[in-house]
Structure formats: C-alpha cells, structure tokens
Amino acid sequence: MAAGNGMAGNGASHGPQNVVIAGGGIIGCATAYYLSKLGVAATVVEKGEVACASSGKAGGFLAMDWCDGGPVGPLARLSYSLHKTLASELGQDTGYREVRTYSVAASAKPGGRKVSLGKNSPKWLDKNVQRVKEMAEVGTTAQVHPQKLTTAFMEAAQASGAKLVRGTVQGITVDKDSNSVTGVTVDGAVIPADKVVIAMGPWSGDATKWLPNVPAISGQKAHSILVRPTQEIGAECLFTQFQNSSGRHTDPEVYPRPDGTVYICGESDSVELPDDPLSIKPRASAMKSLQEVGASISSALAGATVEAEQACYLPVSGDSMPVIGKVPGVQGCYMASGHSCWGILNGPATGMAMAELIASGKATCVDISALDPGRFAKRGIFR
Ligand SMILES: Cc1cc2nc3c(=O)[nH]c(=O)nc-3n(C[C@H](O)[C@H](O)[C@H](O)COP(=O)(O)OP(=O)(O)OC[C@H]3O[C@@H](n4cnc5c(N)ncnc54)[C@H](O)[C@@H]3O)c2cc1C
C-alpha cells in the first residue's frame, strides 16, 4: 500500500525496520496496518486468535467528543473521523454506521411512571421504561463491529507484507552494551527485532517482568451477550440506568447492530486475569442479568434468541489513561495499551500515531505526549 495518505514518516528513509508487535487485538492490528501504509511490514505475534479478547467482544460504540477536556480528547476526535474513512478504505465491512444515542431509565418490574416517547425516541422501547433522553448530537456517535474491524486491519496489513505468527511472547531480548532491543522470545525461540510494541491488552502487565520501566496494566472483567430480536431494531444505542428484579442498580449498555443482532453489556467483576485468553468464561448469573435488561425494556428483545454469551477484560493502566509511546530506558521498546473502555474508538488513531512514531521517530497526526509511558517513571510509580 502506498504512503501519501496524510501520515508522517517513511520507513524507507530510516532504513529497514524489523518491527514485532506483541498482541493481535485492535491496537496491535491497527499499528500493523498503519505501519504497512508507511512501507514497514511488521510481524504480529498473537497468543490465541486475532481479536479473541476484548477487541472481538467489545460493543464498538464510538463517540466523537466524550473524551474532550482530557488528555485523550484529541486522540478520540481523530480516531472518530478515521473510523468513517476506514469503513471504505479497508474494502471490508467493518459494521460502521452513525447512530443516535439515548440515556434510558428502566426496571425489571412493570409499573412506575410511563414515558410518552417523543417523536425521535426509539419506538422499540415499549416495556418498563421510565425515562428516555437523547444524550448526543446527531453525527457525533457511531458504531463498528470490533471483531470485523480488527480482522480487517490485520488482513490489510498482511496484504502489504505484514506477518501473523501464532505464539506466546515470553520476553524481549536486549543488547546490554547498546541497551537496544534485539528480539522477542516466542515459545522459546527468538524472533529478531529492533523494535517491539507491547500491545497485549490486559496482559501487557506481563512485560513488567521482562524489562524495567514498563508501566503496569491490569484487567477488569466485563460481560456481554449478543441476541437476535424478533423484530428489526433501529440504529439507536442506549446507556441505561436499570433496576433489576433483585432491586440492584446497574448501568448496562444496549447496541443494536446493522446485522440485525443486539449487543448488551455490563456486569463487571474483579477477578484475576487468566493466562489463556481463550479460557475466559462468562459468569452464568451475569448472562441472566443482561437478558433481563433486554426483556424488560422491549418486547422485540423479550423473545430474542441468544447468539453469544461472553466475557473479556478491559486493559487498565495505573491512571486509567492509555499508555502510548516509547518505554523509557531501552532503545526500540514501545507500548500501546491501557485503553480501558475506549479501545475500539481510539484504536485507529493509536495505530496511526504508533506507526508514525516507529517509522519516523515522531507522531505528528495527534499529540500523544500526555499518554507517554515515561509519565509513570517520572512519578516514580510502575506498579
Ligand atoms: C464488555 C466490553 C465492552 C466494550 N465496549 C467498547 C466500546 O463500545 N467502545 C470502545 O471504544 N471500547 C470498548 N471496549 C474496550 C475495548 O474492547 C478495549 O479497550 C480494546 O479492545 C483493547 O484492545 P487491545 O488490543 O489493547 O487488547 P486486546 O483486545 O485484549 O488484545 C490483546 C491481545 O494480546 C494477546 N496476547 C496476550 N498476551 C500475549 C502474549 N504473551 N503473546 C502474544 N499475544 C498475547 C491476546 O490474546 C489478545 O488477542 C469494551 C470492552 C469490554 C470488556
């Protein structure tokens, strides 16, 4: 794929680059894709399958300005616009469409004050709904299918020469004299590399055992279901305040998709991250709770068929902000992780910024200085 696409940098001017990306989630695959647009063919090493973790099980909701006012604001705005471009640029269905977004109060028990739905309110909210309020300006929220987008990134990168290796990254090798990365240990063998990107989502914390100065990343488990309703539901995403049949208050999110399914997520747990991404199992009671949400707000969802029951882990950094940039102290080591609940939104801009940084030494598409991994070292905090 040719450069000349608004991105800074050109791999050729900096000599051949041997880049290995640890992790085939949206962050690793987007980085491989934008590197391929700069003429750098990276190797992505993935332990399970591409998009087998949260990048395949997330909701895919996108908001243009919900991160404004903080260090992630400019990244999110750029990424929001990239999603629209990618919907045609990748030449594959990414499940992209603009949506309308509502705040909804509802409960499992019928009764209470019924809303009279305004002319723009979702007509399918015909059950125990107490309040509906549009919460975003038209044109400022959208959605993608996270698994389709992540896979499309990887396939487009591969079409330009990137490689996908199935294996577990176990360490990073460093030349002690120059203090530079020389390779990545994968299942006991070393793949040579002069640049390595730690993009292992919640497992990125494993790299704190491999090198000093790598910021800690932990995992927060969350659940989701995918259901197929009995009637078609419009492009209307919901952020709900829901009281379930036991009286517990929860905040599930409901995202109808263009393929006719409806994604419902919520129900966080503080449980240890397992080593194997493919071994993550949902909690049965969380599945029931999420089904109760659908059945309580809409008759189309009350009779829905369940197509998937799943769980995955959000990658969370020490200050809950993404960690994007060079790891201090070792030449050639980079990190892109900790995107928490906005990794699908921010994946494209993160990949573009990382690609520029790797290929030319500076990210110019967006200012990522506030997200630099070195911020933790400056504060003397790594864990
Ligand atoms: C329920 C839920 C809903 C969400 N909804 C949204 C949403 O609507 N919008 C949004 O913007 N974000 C959403 N998110 C957040 C988003 O899913 C994440 O921020 C994003 O997917 C993180 O991507 P990642 O590439 O960093 O990590 P991951 O997707 O976790 O990918 C990391 C990859 O690294 C691999 N790996 C791990 N260890 C190794 C190793 N040692 N060697 C090789 N490979 C390894 C794993 O197998 C995995 O494939 C949601 C998250 C959850 C949990």
Tab-separated table of C-alpha atoms and ligand atoms in Angstrom, residues 23-27 45-49 52-55 58-61 167-169 199-203 222 255 263 277 312 314-315 339-345, ligand 1:
chain	number	residue	atom	x	y	z
A	23	GLY	CA	-0.705	-8.894	20.623
A	24	GLY	CA	-3.298	-9.179	17.851
A	25	GLY	CA	-6.060	-7.048	19.367
A	26	ILE	CA	-7.270	-3.814	17.755
A	27	ILE	CA	-4.227	-1.878	18.990
A	45	VAL	CA	2.575	-12.294	17.381
A	46	GLU	CA	-0.760	-13.451	18.782
A	47	LYS	CA	-1.215	-15.971	21.586
A	48	GLY	CA	-4.814	-17.004	20.778
A	49	GLU	CA	-6.582	-15.726	17.662
A	52	CYS	CA	-10.030	-13.278	20.507
A	53	ALA	CA	-10.156	-10.994	23.577
A	54	SER	CA	-11.912	-7.661	24.191
A	55	SER	CA	-11.225	-6.469	20.635
A	58	ALA	CA	-16.480	-5.222	22.797
A	59	GLY	CA	-19.549	-3.190	21.922
A	60	GLY	CA	-17.955	-0.990	19.287
A	61	PHE	CA	-19.704	2.211	20.360
A	167	GLY	CA	2.624	-17.949	19.553
A	168	THR	CA	3.168	-16.588	23.040
A	169	VAL	CA	5.622	-13.755	23.578
A	199	ALA	CA	0.119	-4.341	22.719
A	200	MET	CA	-1.118	-7.293	24.750
A	201	GLY	CA	-4.175	-5.522	26.206
A	202	PRO	CA	-4.685	-6.520	29.846
A	203	TRP	CA	-1.786	-8.997	29.516
A	222	ALA	CA	-16.937	-7.385	31.961
A	255	TYR	CA	-26.246	-1.502	20.996
A	263	TYR	CA	-25.282	-6.372	21.849
A	277	PRO	CA	-7.355	-15.578	26.574
A	312	CYS	CA	-13.456	-10.247	28.398
A	314	LEU	CA	-10.608	-4.151	29.828
A	315	PRO	CA	-6.911	-3.153	29.844
A	339	HIS	CA	-7.259	1.909	26.580
A	340	SER	CA	-9.846	0.778	29.119
A	341	CYS	CA	-13.433	1.198	27.822
A	342	TRP	CA	-12.458	3.238	24.720
A	343	GLY	CA	-10.005	0.956	22.919
A	344	ILE	CA	-12.217	0.393	19.876
A	345	LEU	CA	-12.873	4.122	19.493
B	1	LIG	C1	-17.630	-5.577	27.621
B	1	LIG	C2	-16.758	-4.569	26.915
B	1	LIG	C3	-17.337	-3.658	26.043
B	1	LIG	C4	-16.531	-2.701	25.403
B	1	LIG	N1	-17.130	-1.818	24.551
B	1	LIG	C5	-16.372	-0.865	23.948
B	1	LIG	C6	-16.981	0.075	23.090
B	1	LIG	O1	-18.190	0.040	22.876
B	1	LIG	N2	-16.203	1.045	22.527
B	1	LIG	C7	-14.859	1.123	22.760
B	1	LIG	O2	-14.206	2.031	22.232
B	1	LIG	N3	-14.243	0.204	23.553
B	1	LIG	C8	-14.966	-0.775	24.160
B	1	LIG	N4	-14.378	-1.677	24.999
B	1	LIG	C9	-12.923	-1.574	25.244
B	1	LIG	C10	-12.106	-2.281	24.170
B	1	LIG	O3	-12.647	-3.550	23.922
B	1	LIG	C11	-10.637	-2.429	24.603
B	1	LIG	O4	-10.123	-1.220	25.099
B	1	LIG	C12	-9.775	-2.865	23.414
B	1	LIG	O5	-10.357	-3.968	22.760
B	1	LIG	C13	-8.368	-3.217	23.872
B	1	LIG	O6	-7.653	-3.660	22.757
B	1	LIG	P1	-6.185	-4.235	22.899
B	1	LIG	O7	-5.697	-4.550	21.538
B	1	LIG	O8	-5.381	-3.310	23.758
B	1	LIG	O9	-6.335	-5.556	23.792
B	1	LIG	P2	-6.982	-6.997	23.500
B	1	LIG	O10	-8.165	-6.926	22.642
B	1	LIG	O11	-7.112	-7.632	24.842
B	1	LIG	O12	-5.855	-7.728	22.680
B	1	LIG	C14	-4.646	-8.149	23.257
B	1	LIG	C15	-4.203	-9.393	22.514
B	1	LIG	O13	-2.914	-9.778	23.002
B	1	LIG	C16	-2.850	-11.183	23.010
B	1	LIG	N5	-1.796	-11.586	23.944
B	1	LIG	C17	-1.810	-11.500	25.289
B	1	LIG	N6	-0.656	-11.951	25.806
B	1	LIG	C18	0.116	-12.314	24.751
B	1	LIG	C19	1.431	-12.841	24.630
B	1	LIG	N7	2.198	-13.066	25.710
B	1	LIG	N8	1.902	-13.118	23.398
B	1	LIG	C20	1.152	-12.884	22.282
B	1	LIG	N9	-0.105	-12.369	22.347
B	1	LIG	C21	-0.601	-12.076	23.561
B	1	LIG	C22	-4.246	-11.617	23.438
B	1	LIG	O14	-4.523	-12.942	23.037
B	1	LIG	C23	-5.127	-10.587	22.738
B	1	LIG	O15	-5.593	-11.053	21.483
B	1	LIG	C24	-15.136	-2.655	25.641
B	1	LIG	C25	-14.560	-3.596	26.490
B	1	LIG	C26	-15.349	-4.532	27.137
B	1	LIG	C27	-14.686	-5.516	28.076
